[in-house]
Amino acid sequence: MNKKATIVISIALSAGLIAAWSAQQYISEKVAMLEQQAKVETVPRVVAAYDLPEGTKIAAVHVAVREVPKEWVSSGSILPDEFIQIEGQMVTVSLKKGDQLLWANTAQLKNKPFSDKINPGRRAVTIPVDTINSVSGMLVPGDLIDLYVSFEYRRKQITAPLLQGVLVMATGQQSRPSQDSKDSSSSRYSTVTLDTAPEEAAKLVAARQAGTITALLRNPGDDKVTHKGVRGDLANMLGIATPPPPIKRKPQVIYGDQNNKKLPNLAVNQTTEQVKKDERGVFELPEQEDLVSAWINTLPSVDINDEPSLGTHFSDEAILLIE
């Protein structure tokens, strides 16, 4: 091998070594750069665990904690330790799964839902009222009322107690007594919402469809109930009905060639019984426990001197004001 060939080979080997070293350095630098980029600083933040529509009441099941790159953290985002401060609030905008919860996107619930005021096992039923049935608009939430139903049965008008001692939960959209007695807007309503048992609600719906319901305001301390109703037309109730004209009896006809045939008794005027003025048309309903709302049982018993009996007291439900 001559000297010239040796020089060429040496140069080629040197160039190859330099190229290999350069490639290794490039790869090492690239790996180091990628590793550096992978070491992004992250911080924990509260995010939506799934899609949350606007108005959702925030609970622990609605959120999750995610590590978010620090440079991507939104201003006003919520730390895990701060979640307790927004629990029970509502979201004011729709959130997608993974969106960060922001202080600006949460707000306190202004009013609790009306359903929170209904005790377990009870139902709120709304009935329409007019000026008369609303006691001239003087009913307020917290009042106790009696409900009477008027309907026709066998061609006679009947008015009887339907429910007694029913709690008024709301008048119109007003669910608490008005603080300003001069505000007449609270007395303008066309519906009343009542606290009832499920079976009482069914009776109210049926009575509303088949008859006319009238509300009677009662004293909150009155625990007396009645089972009396009235029936008949108004003239008979007032005792001014005109008796029917007397019916003359026809003489019995006897034929000589026939056996005697006795004519049937003809209707005659029935003897009018003397009825007390305050009992005309009044009848007694059979005793039924379901005529009395459960609220009546929360009232104190009253003795003959109209003083609360010793040892009696209002229950927690009776003194609970509608909030």
Coordinates of C-alpha atoms in Angstrom, one line a residue:
M1 CA 0.0 0.0 0.0
N2 CA 1.5 3.3 -1.0
K3 CA 1.7 6.4 1.1
K4 CA -1.1 8.2 -0.8
A5 CA -3.6 5.5 -0.1
T6 CA -2.8 5.4 3.6
I7 CA -3.4 9.2 3.9
V8 CA -6.8 8.9 2.2
I9 CA -7.9 6.0 4.4
S10 CA -6.8 8.0 7.5
I11 CA -8.8 11.0 6.5
A12 CA -11.9 8.9 5.8
L13 CA -11.7 7.2 9.2
S14 CA -11.2 10.5 10.9
A15 CA -14.2 12.0 9.2
G16 CA -16.3 9.0 10.1
L17 CA -15.3 9.2 13.7
I18 CA -16.0 13.0 13.8
A19 CA -19.4 12.4 12.2
A20 CA -20.3 9.6 14.7
W21 CA -19.2 11.8 17.6
S22 CA -21.2 14.7 16.3
A23 CA -24.3 12.5 15.9
Q24 CA -24.0 11.2 19.4
Q25 CA -23.6 14.7 20.8
Y26 CA -26.7 15.8 18.8
I27 CA -28.8 12.9 20.1
S28 CA -27.6 13.4 23.7
E29 CA -28.5 17.1 23.5
K30 CA -31.9 16.3 22.0
V31 CA -32.6 13.8 24.7
A32 CA -31.6 16.2 27.4
M33 CA -33.8 18.9 25.9
L34 CA -36.8 16.5 25.8
E35 CA -36.2 15.4 29.3
Q36 CA -36.0 19.0 30.4
Q37 CA -39.3 19.8 28.6
A38 CA -40.9 16.8 30.3
K39 CA -40.0 18.2 33.7
V40 CA -42.9 20.8 33.6
E41 CA -43.9 22.1 36.9
T42 CA -47.6 21.2 37.7
V43 CA -50.0 22.2 40.5
P44 CA -53.2 20.5 41.7
R45 CA -56.5 22.2 40.8
V46 CA -60.2 21.3 41.2
V47 CA -61.8 20.4 37.8
A48 CA -65.2 19.2 36.7
A49 CA -65.4 15.4 36.9
Y50 CA -67.9 15.4 34.1
D51 CA -70.1 17.9 32.2
L52 CA -71.9 20.2 34.6
P53 CA -74.9 22.2 33.3
E54 CA -75.5 25.8 34.6
G55 CA -77.2 25.9 38.0
T56 CA -75.8 22.6 39.2
K57 CA -75.4 22.5 43.0
I58 CA -71.7 21.6 43.6
A59 CA -71.0 18.4 45.5
A60 CA -67.9 16.3 46.0
V61 CA -69.1 13.8 43.3
H62 CA -69.1 16.5 40.7
V63 CA -65.4 17.4 40.9
A64 CA -61.9 15.8 40.7
V65 CA -58.3 16.9 41.4
R66 CA -55.9 17.1 38.5
E67 CA -52.3 18.1 38.1
V68 CA -52.3 21.1 35.7
P69 CA -49.1 22.6 34.2
K70 CA -48.4 25.8 36.0
E71 CA -48.3 27.9 32.9
W72 CA -51.8 26.6 32.0
V73 CA -53.4 27.4 35.4
S74 CA -56.3 29.8 35.0
S75 CA -56.5 32.9 37.2
G76 CA -58.9 32.3 40.0
S77 CA -58.7 28.5 39.9
I78 CA -59.6 26.6 43.0
L79 CA -57.1 24.6 45.1
P80 CA -58.2 21.2 46.6
D81 CA -58.1 22.7 50.1
E82 CA -60.4 25.5 49.1
F83 CA -63.2 23.2 47.8
I84 CA -65.0 23.2 51.1
Q85 CA -65.7 26.9 50.5
I86 CA -67.6 26.3 47.3
E87 CA -69.3 23.1 48.2
G88 CA -73.1 23.6 48.1
Q89 CA -72.9 26.6 45.8
M90 CA -74.0 26.4 42.2
V91 CA -72.1 26.8 38.9
T92 CA -73.1 29.9 37.0
V93 CA -71.9 28.6 33.6
S94 CA -71.9 25.2 31.9
L95 CA -68.6 23.3 32.4
K96 CA -67.1 20.5 30.3
K97 CA -65.4 17.5 31.8
G98 CA -61.9 18.6 32.8
D99 CA -62.6 22.3 33.0
Q100 CA -61.1 24.1 35.9
L101 CA -63.5 25.4 38.5
L102 CA -63.1 29.2 39.0
W103 CA -64.3 31.4 41.8
A104 CA -65.9 33.6 39.2
N105 CA -68.0 30.6 38.0
T106 CA -69.6 29.8 41.4
A107 CA -72.2 31.6 43.4
Q108 CA -74.2 31.1 46.5
L109 CA -77.7 29.7 46.1
K110 CA -80.0 32.7 46.6
N111 CA -83.0 30.5 47.7
K112 CA -83.3 27.0 48.8
P113 CA -85.6 24.9 46.6
F114 CA -89.2 24.9 47.9
S115 CA -89.1 21.1 48.0
D116 CA -86.6 21.3 51.0
K117 CA -89.5 22.7 53.1
I118 CA -91.6 19.5 52.6
N119 CA -91.2 17.0 55.3
P120 CA -90.7 13.3 54.4
G121 CA -94.0 11.6 53.9
R122 CA -95.8 14.9 53.2
R123 CA -96.9 16.4 49.9
A124 CA -97.4 20.1 48.8
V125 CA -100.6 20.5 46.7
T126 CA -101.6 23.8 45.1
I127 CA -105.3 24.7 44.6
P128 CA -106.7 27.7 42.9
V129 CA -108.5 30.3 45.0
D130 CA -110.5 33.5 44.5
T131 CA -111.0 36.5 46.7
I132 CA -113.6 34.7 48.8
N133 CA -111.7 31.4 49.1
S134 CA -108.5 33.3 50.0
V135 CA -110.3 35.1 52.9
S136 CA -110.1 38.3 51.0
G137 CA -106.4 37.8 50.4
M138 CA -105.5 37.7 54.1
L139 CA -104.2 34.2 54.1
V140 CA -100.4 34.1 54.8
P141 CA -97.9 31.2 54.9
G142 CA -98.1 29.5 58.3
D143 CA -101.9 29.9 58.7
L144 CA -104.1 26.9 59.5
I145 CA -107.4 26.6 57.5
D146 CA -110.4 24.2 57.2
L147 CA -111.5 23.1 53.8
Y148 CA -115.2 22.5 53.0
V149 CA -116.5 21.0 49.8
S150 CA -119.9 21.7 48.2
F151 CA -121.3 19.3 45.7
E152 CA -124.6 17.8 44.4
Y153 CA -125.6 14.3 45.5
R154 CA -128.9 12.7 44.6
R155 CA -130.3 16.1 43.5
K156 CA -129.4 17.7 46.8
Q157 CA -126.7 20.2 47.6
I158 CA -124.3 19.0 50.3
T159 CA -121.6 21.0 52.0
A160 CA -119.3 19.1 54.4
P161 CA -115.9 19.4 55.9
L162 CA -113.1 17.9 53.7
L163 CA -110.0 18.6 55.7
Q164 CA -109.4 20.6 58.9
G165 CA -106.3 22.2 60.3
V166 CA -104.4 22.3 57.0
L167 CA -101.1 24.2 57.0
V168 CA -100.7 27.0 54.3
M169 CA -97.2 26.7 52.9
A170 CA -97.4 29.4 50.3
T171 CA -99.8 31.9 48.8
G172 CA -99.0 32.4 45.2
Q173 CA -95.2 32.4 45.0
Q174 CA -94.9 33.8 48.5
S175 CA -93.6 31.2 50.9
R176 CA -92.9 33.4 53.9
P177 CA -95.0 36.1 55.7
S178 CA -94.4 39.5 54.2
Q179 CA -92.3 41.7 56.5
D180 CA -94.0 44.9 55.1
S181 CA -97.7 45.0 56.0
K182 CA -98.1 48.0 53.6
D183 CA -97.0 45.9 50.7
S184 CA -100.3 44.8 49.0
S185 CA -98.6 42.8 46.3
S186 CA -98.3 39.8 48.6
S187 CA -102.1 39.7 48.9
R188 CA -102.6 39.3 45.2
Y189 CA -102.5 35.6 44.5
S190 CA -104.7 33.1 42.8
T191 CA -103.3 29.9 44.3
V192 CA -102.6 28.5 47.7
T193 CA -100.1 25.7 48.4
L194 CA -101.0 23.3 51.3
D195 CA -99.1 20.8 53.3
T196 CA -100.9 17.5 53.1
A197 CA -100.5 13.7 53.4
P198 CA -100.5 11.9 50.1
E199 CA -104.1 10.6 50.6
E200 CA -105.3 14.1 51.6
A201 CA -103.8 15.4 48.4
A202 CA -105.8 12.8 46.4
K203 CA -109.0 13.9 48.2
L204 CA -108.3 17.5 47.4
V205 CA -107.8 16.8 43.7
A206 CA -111.0 14.8 43.5
A207 CA -113.0 17.4 45.4
R208 CA -111.7 20.2 43.2
Q209 CA -112.8 18.4 40.1
A210 CA -116.3 17.3 41.5
G211 CA -117.2 20.2 43.6
T212 CA -116.4 23.7 45.0
I213 CA -113.8 24.1 47.7
T214 CA -114.1 26.9 50.3
A215 CA -111.3 27.8 52.8
L216 CA -112.1 28.9 56.3
L217 CA -109.4 30.5 58.4
R218 CA -109.0 29.1 61.9
N219 CA -107.3 30.3 65.1
P220 CA -103.8 28.6 65.3
G221 CA -104.6 27.5 68.9
D222 CA -107.9 25.9 68.1
D223 CA -107.7 22.1 68.3
K224 CA -111.5 21.5 67.9
V225 CA -112.8 19.6 64.9
T226 CA -116.3 19.1 63.6
H227 CA -118.1 16.4 61.7
K228 CA -121.2 18.3 60.8
G229 CA -122.3 19.2 57.3
V230 CA -125.5 20.5 55.7
R231 CA -127.7 19.3 52.9
G232 CA -130.8 20.3 51.1
D233 CA -131.7 23.5 49.3
L234 CA -131.3 26.9 50.9
A235 CA -135.0 27.4 51.5
N236 CA -135.2 24.2 53.6
M237 CA -132.1 25.2 55.5
L238 CA -133.6 28.5 56.4
G239 CA -137.0 27.0 57.2
I240 CA -138.9 29.1 54.7
A241 CA -139.8 26.4 52.2
T242 CA -143.5 26.4 51.3
P243 CA -145.3 23.1 52.1
P244 CA -146.9 21.4 49.2
P245 CA -150.7 21.8 48.8
P246 CA -152.9 19.2 50.6
I247 CA -154.0 16.2 48.5
K248 CA -157.6 15.3 48.8
R249 CA -158.5 11.6 49.3
K250 CA -160.8 10.1 46.7
P251 CA -163.8 8.1 48.2
Q252 CA -163.7 4.4 48.0
V253 CA -166.0 3.1 45.2
I254 CA -168.1 0.0 46.1
Y255 CA -169.9 -1.9 43.3
G256 CA -172.7 -4.3 44.1
D257 CA -171.6 -7.0 41.7
Q258 CA -167.9 -6.9 42.6
N259 CA -165.8 -7.6 45.5
N260 CA -164.6 -4.6 47.4
K261 CA -161.4 -3.3 46.0
K262 CA -159.4 -1.2 48.3
L263 CA -157.7 1.6 46.6
P264 CA -154.0 2.1 47.4
N265 CA -153.2 4.7 50.0
L266 CA -152.7 8.1 48.4
A267 CA -150.0 10.3 49.4
V268 CA -150.9 12.9 52.0
N269 CA -149.1 15.8 53.5
Q270 CA -146.5 14.5 55.8
T271 CA -146.6 15.8 59.3
T272 CA -144.0 18.5 59.7
E273 CA -141.7 17.9 62.6
Q274 CA -140.6 20.7 64.7
V275 CA -136.9 21.1 64.0
K276 CA -134.6 23.4 65.9
K277 CA -133.8 26.5 63.9
D278 CA -130.1 25.8 63.9
E279 CA -130.4 22.1 63.0
R280 CA -132.4 22.4 59.7
G281 CA -130.4 20.5 57.0
V282 CA -127.6 19.7 59.5
F283 CA -126.3 16.1 59.5
E284 CA -123.5 14.3 61.3
L285 CA -120.7 12.8 59.3
P286 CA -119.3 9.5 60.5
E287 CA -116.1 10.0 62.4
Q288 CA -113.1 9.8 60.2
E289 CA -109.5 10.4 61.2
D290 CA -108.6 11.5 57.7
L291 CA -110.8 14.6 58.0
V292 CA -108.2 16.0 60.3
S293 CA -104.8 17.1 59.0
A294 CA -101.7 15.9 60.9
W295 CA -101.1 19.6 61.9
I296 CA -104.1 19.6 64.2
N297 CA -102.4 17.1 66.4
T298 CA -99.5 19.5 67.1
L299 CA -101.8 22.0 68.8
P300 CA -102.1 22.1 72.6
S301 CA -105.3 20.7 74.1
V302 CA -107.7 23.3 75.7
D303 CA -109.7 22.7 78.8
I304 CA -113.2 24.1 79.5
N305 CA -111.7 27.3 80.8
D306 CA -110.0 27.9 77.4
E307 CA -106.6 27.6 79.0
P308 CA -103.9 25.2 77.8
S309 CA -103.7 22.1 79.8
L310 CA -100.7 21.6 82.0
G311 CA -98.0 19.4 80.5
T312 CA -98.9 20.1 76.9
H313 CA -96.7 22.0 74.5
F314 CA -96.3 22.7 70.9
S315 CA -94.2 20.3 68.9
D316 CA -91.2 21.4 66.9
E317 CA -93.2 21.3 63.7
A318 CA -95.9 23.5 65.2
I319 CA -93.6 26.3 66.2
L320 CA -91.5 25.9 63.0
L321 CA -91.9 29.0 60.9
I322 CA -91.9 28.7 57.1
E323 CA -88.5 30.0 56.1

